[in-house]
JSON list of C-alpha atoms in Angstrom, two decimals:
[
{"chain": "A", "resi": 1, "resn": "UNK", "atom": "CA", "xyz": [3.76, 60.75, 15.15]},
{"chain": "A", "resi": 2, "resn": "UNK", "atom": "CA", "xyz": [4.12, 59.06, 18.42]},
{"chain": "A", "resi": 3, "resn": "UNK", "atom": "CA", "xyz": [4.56, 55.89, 17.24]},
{"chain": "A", "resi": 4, "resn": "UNK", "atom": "CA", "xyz": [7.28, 57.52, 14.95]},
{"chain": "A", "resi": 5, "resn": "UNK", "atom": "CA", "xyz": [8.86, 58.83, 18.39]},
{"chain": "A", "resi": 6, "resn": "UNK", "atom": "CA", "xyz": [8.56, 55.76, 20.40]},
{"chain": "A", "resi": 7, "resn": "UNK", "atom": "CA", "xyz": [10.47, 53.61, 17.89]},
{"chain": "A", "resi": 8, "resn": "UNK", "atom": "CA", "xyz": [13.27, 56.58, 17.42]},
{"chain": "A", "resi": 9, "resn": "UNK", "atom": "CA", "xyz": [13.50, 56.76, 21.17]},
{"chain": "A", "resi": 10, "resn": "UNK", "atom": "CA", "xyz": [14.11, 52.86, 20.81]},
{"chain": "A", "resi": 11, "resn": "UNK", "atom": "CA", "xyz": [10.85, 52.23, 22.95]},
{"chain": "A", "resi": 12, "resn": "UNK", "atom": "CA", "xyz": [9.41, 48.95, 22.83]},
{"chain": "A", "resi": 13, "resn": "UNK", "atom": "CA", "xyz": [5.97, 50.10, 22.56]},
{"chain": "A", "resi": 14, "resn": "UNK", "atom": "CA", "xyz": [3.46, 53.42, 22.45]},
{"chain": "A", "resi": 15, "resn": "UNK", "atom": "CA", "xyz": [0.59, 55.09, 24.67]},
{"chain": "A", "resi": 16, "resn": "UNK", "atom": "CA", "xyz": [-0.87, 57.62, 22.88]},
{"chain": "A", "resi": 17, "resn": "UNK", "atom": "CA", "xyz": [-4.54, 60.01, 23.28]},
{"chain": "A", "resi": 18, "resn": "UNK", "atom": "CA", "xyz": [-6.29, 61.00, 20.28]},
{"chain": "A", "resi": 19, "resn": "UNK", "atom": "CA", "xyz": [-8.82, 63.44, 20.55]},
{"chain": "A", "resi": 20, "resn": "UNK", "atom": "CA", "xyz": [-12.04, 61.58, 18.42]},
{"chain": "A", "resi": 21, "resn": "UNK", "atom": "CA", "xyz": [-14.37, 61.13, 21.40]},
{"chain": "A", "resi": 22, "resn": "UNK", "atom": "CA", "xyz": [-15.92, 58.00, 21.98]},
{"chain": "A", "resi": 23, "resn": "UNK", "atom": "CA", "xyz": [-15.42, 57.05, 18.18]},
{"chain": "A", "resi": 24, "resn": "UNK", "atom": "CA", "xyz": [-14.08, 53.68, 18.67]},
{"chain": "A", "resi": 25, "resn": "UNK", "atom": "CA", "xyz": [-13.50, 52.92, 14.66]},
{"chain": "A", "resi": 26, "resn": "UNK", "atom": "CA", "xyz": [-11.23, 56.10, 14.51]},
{"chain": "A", "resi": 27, "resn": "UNK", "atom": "CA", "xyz": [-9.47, 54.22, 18.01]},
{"chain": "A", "resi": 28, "resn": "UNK", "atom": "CA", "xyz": [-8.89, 51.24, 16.67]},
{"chain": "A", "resi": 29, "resn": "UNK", "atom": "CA", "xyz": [-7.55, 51.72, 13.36]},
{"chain": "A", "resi": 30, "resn": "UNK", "atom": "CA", "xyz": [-5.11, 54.44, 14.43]},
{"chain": "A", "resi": 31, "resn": "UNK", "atom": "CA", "xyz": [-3.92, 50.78, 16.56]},
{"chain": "A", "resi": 32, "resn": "UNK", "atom": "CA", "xyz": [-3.81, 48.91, 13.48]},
{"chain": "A", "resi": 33, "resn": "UNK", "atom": "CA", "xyz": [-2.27, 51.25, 11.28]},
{"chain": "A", "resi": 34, "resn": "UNK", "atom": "CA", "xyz": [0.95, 51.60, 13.85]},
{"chain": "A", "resi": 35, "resn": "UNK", "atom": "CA", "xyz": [0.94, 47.76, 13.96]},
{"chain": "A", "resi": 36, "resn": "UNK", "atom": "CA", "xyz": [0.59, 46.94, 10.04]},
{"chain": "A", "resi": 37, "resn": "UNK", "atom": "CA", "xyz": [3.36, 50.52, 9.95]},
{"chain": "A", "resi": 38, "resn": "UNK", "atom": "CA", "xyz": [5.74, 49.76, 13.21]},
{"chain": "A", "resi": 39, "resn": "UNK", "atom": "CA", "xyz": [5.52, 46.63, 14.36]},
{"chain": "A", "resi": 40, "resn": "UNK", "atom": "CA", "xyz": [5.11, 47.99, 17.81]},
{"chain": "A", "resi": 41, "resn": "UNK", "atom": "CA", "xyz": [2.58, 47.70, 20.36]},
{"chain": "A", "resi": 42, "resn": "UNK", "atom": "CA", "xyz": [0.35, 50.49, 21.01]},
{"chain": "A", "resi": 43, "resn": "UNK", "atom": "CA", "xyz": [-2.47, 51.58, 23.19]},
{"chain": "A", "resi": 44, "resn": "UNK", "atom": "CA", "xyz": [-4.73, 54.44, 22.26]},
{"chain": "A", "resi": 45, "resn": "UNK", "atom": "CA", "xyz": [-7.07, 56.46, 24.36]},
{"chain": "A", "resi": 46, "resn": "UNK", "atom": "CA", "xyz": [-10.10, 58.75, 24.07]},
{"chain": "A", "resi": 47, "resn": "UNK", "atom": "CA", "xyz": [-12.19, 60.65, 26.16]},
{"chain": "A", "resi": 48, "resn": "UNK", "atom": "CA", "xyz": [-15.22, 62.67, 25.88]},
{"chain": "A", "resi": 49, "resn": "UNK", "atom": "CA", "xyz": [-15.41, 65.15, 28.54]},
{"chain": "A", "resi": 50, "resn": "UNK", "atom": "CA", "xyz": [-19.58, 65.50, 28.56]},
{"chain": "A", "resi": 51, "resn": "UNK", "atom": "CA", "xyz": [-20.17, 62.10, 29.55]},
{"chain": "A", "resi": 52, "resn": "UNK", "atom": "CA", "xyz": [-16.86, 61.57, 31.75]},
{"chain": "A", "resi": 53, "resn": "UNK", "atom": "CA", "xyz": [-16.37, 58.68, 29.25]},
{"chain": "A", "resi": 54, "resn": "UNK", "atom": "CA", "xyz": [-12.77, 57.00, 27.70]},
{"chain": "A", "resi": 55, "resn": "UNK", "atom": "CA", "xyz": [-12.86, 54.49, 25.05]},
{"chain": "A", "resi": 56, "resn": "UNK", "atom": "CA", "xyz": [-9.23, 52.53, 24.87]},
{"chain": "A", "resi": 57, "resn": "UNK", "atom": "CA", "xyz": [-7.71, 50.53, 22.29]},
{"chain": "A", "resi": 58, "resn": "UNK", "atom": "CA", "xyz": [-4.77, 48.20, 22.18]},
{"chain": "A", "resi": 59, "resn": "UNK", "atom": "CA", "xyz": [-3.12, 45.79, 20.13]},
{"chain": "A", "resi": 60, "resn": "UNK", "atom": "CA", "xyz": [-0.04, 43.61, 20.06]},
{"chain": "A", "resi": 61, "resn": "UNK", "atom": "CA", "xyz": [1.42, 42.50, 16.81]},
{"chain": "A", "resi": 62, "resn": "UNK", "atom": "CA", "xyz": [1.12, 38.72, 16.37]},
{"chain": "A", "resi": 63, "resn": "UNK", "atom": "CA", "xyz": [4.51, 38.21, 14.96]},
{"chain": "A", "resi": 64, "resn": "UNK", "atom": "CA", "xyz": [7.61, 38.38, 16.59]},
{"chain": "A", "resi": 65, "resn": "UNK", "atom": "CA", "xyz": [8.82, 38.79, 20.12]},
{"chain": "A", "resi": 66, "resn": "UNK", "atom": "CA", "xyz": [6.82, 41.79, 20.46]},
{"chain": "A", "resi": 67, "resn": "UNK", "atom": "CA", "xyz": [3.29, 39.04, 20.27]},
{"chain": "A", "resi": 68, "resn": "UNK", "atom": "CA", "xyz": [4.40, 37.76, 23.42]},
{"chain": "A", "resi": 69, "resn": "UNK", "atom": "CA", "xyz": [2.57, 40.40, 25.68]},
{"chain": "A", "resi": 70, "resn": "UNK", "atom": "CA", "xyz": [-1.04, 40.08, 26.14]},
{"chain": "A", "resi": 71, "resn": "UNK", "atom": "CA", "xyz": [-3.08, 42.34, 24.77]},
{"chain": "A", "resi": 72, "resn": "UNK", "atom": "CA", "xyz": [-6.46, 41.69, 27.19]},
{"chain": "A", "resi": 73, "resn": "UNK", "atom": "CA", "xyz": [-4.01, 41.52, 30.55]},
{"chain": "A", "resi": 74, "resn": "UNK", "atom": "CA", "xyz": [-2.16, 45.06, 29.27]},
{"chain": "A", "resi": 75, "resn": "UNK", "atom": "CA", "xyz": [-5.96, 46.59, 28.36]},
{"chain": "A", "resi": 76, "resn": "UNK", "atom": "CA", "xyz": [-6.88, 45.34, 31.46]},
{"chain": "A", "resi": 77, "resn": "UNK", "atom": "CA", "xyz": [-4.42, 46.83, 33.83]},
{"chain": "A", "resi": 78, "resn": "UNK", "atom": "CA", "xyz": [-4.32, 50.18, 31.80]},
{"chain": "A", "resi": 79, "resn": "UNK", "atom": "CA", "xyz": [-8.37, 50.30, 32.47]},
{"chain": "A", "resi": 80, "resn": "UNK", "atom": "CA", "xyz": [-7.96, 49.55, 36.26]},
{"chain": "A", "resi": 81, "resn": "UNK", "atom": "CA", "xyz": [-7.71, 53.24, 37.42]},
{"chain": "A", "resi": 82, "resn": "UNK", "atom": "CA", "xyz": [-10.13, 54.33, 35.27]},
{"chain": "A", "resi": 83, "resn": "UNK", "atom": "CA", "xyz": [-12.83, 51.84, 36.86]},
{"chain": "A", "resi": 84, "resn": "UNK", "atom": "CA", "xyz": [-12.65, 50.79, 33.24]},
{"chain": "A", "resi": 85, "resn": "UNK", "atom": "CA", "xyz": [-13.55, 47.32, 31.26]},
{"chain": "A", "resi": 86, "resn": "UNK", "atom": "CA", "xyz": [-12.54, 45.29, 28.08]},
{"chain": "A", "resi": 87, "resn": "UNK", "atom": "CA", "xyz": [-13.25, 42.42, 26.30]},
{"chain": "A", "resi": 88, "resn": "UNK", "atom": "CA", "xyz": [-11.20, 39.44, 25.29]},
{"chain": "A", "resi": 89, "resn": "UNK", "atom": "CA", "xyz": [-9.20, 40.20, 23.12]},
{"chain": "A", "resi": 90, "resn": "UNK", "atom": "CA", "xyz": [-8.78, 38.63, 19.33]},
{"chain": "A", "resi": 91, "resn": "UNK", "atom": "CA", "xyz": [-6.43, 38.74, 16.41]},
{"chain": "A", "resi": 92, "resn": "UNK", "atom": "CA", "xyz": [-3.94, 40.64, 18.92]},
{"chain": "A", "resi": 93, "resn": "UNK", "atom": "CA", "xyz": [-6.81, 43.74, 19.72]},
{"chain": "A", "resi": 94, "resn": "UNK", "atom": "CA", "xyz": [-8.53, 44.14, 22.13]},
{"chain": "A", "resi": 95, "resn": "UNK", "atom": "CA", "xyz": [-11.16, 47.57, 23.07]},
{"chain": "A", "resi": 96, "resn": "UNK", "atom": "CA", "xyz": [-12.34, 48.56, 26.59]},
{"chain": "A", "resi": 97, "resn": "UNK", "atom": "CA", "xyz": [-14.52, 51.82, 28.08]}
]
């Protein structure tokens, strides 16, 4: 649905929190499935309250103009206030806590 709003609002990408805890399968396909469905980049968040925890998920179709941001070095900033950390990313994901 945000995706759906992002792209009507002529965004050129989506931030979105899902409420799954620190499930980071759920995370990362809701990423994939607005890539494979939008074409649009997208970052999805988590959190689980108990252990003060966020898992984060982001991706950045490959083709296009849209494949020219970088998926780790967006992650990466996202995670800064957050005291967070990610991976490198692969294949246009990339996952962080």
């Amino acid at each position: 649905e945000k995706a759906d709003l992002a792209v009507s609002d002529g965004k050129s990408f989506c931030i979105s929190h899902v409420d799954v805890g620190l499930d980071v399968a759920a995370v990362r396909e809701a990423v994939t499935k607005v890539i494979d469905q939008k074409g649009l980049p997208v970052m999805v968040f988590s959190t689980d309250e108990s252990t003060n925890k966020a898992v984060v998920c982001a991706g950045v179709p490959q083709k296009g103009d849209k494949g020219k941001l970088d998926v780790s070095e967006w992650l990466s900033n996202a995670l800064g206030p957050l005291k967070g950390r990610c991976g490198k990313g692969k294949g246009g994901l990339a996952t962080g806590q």
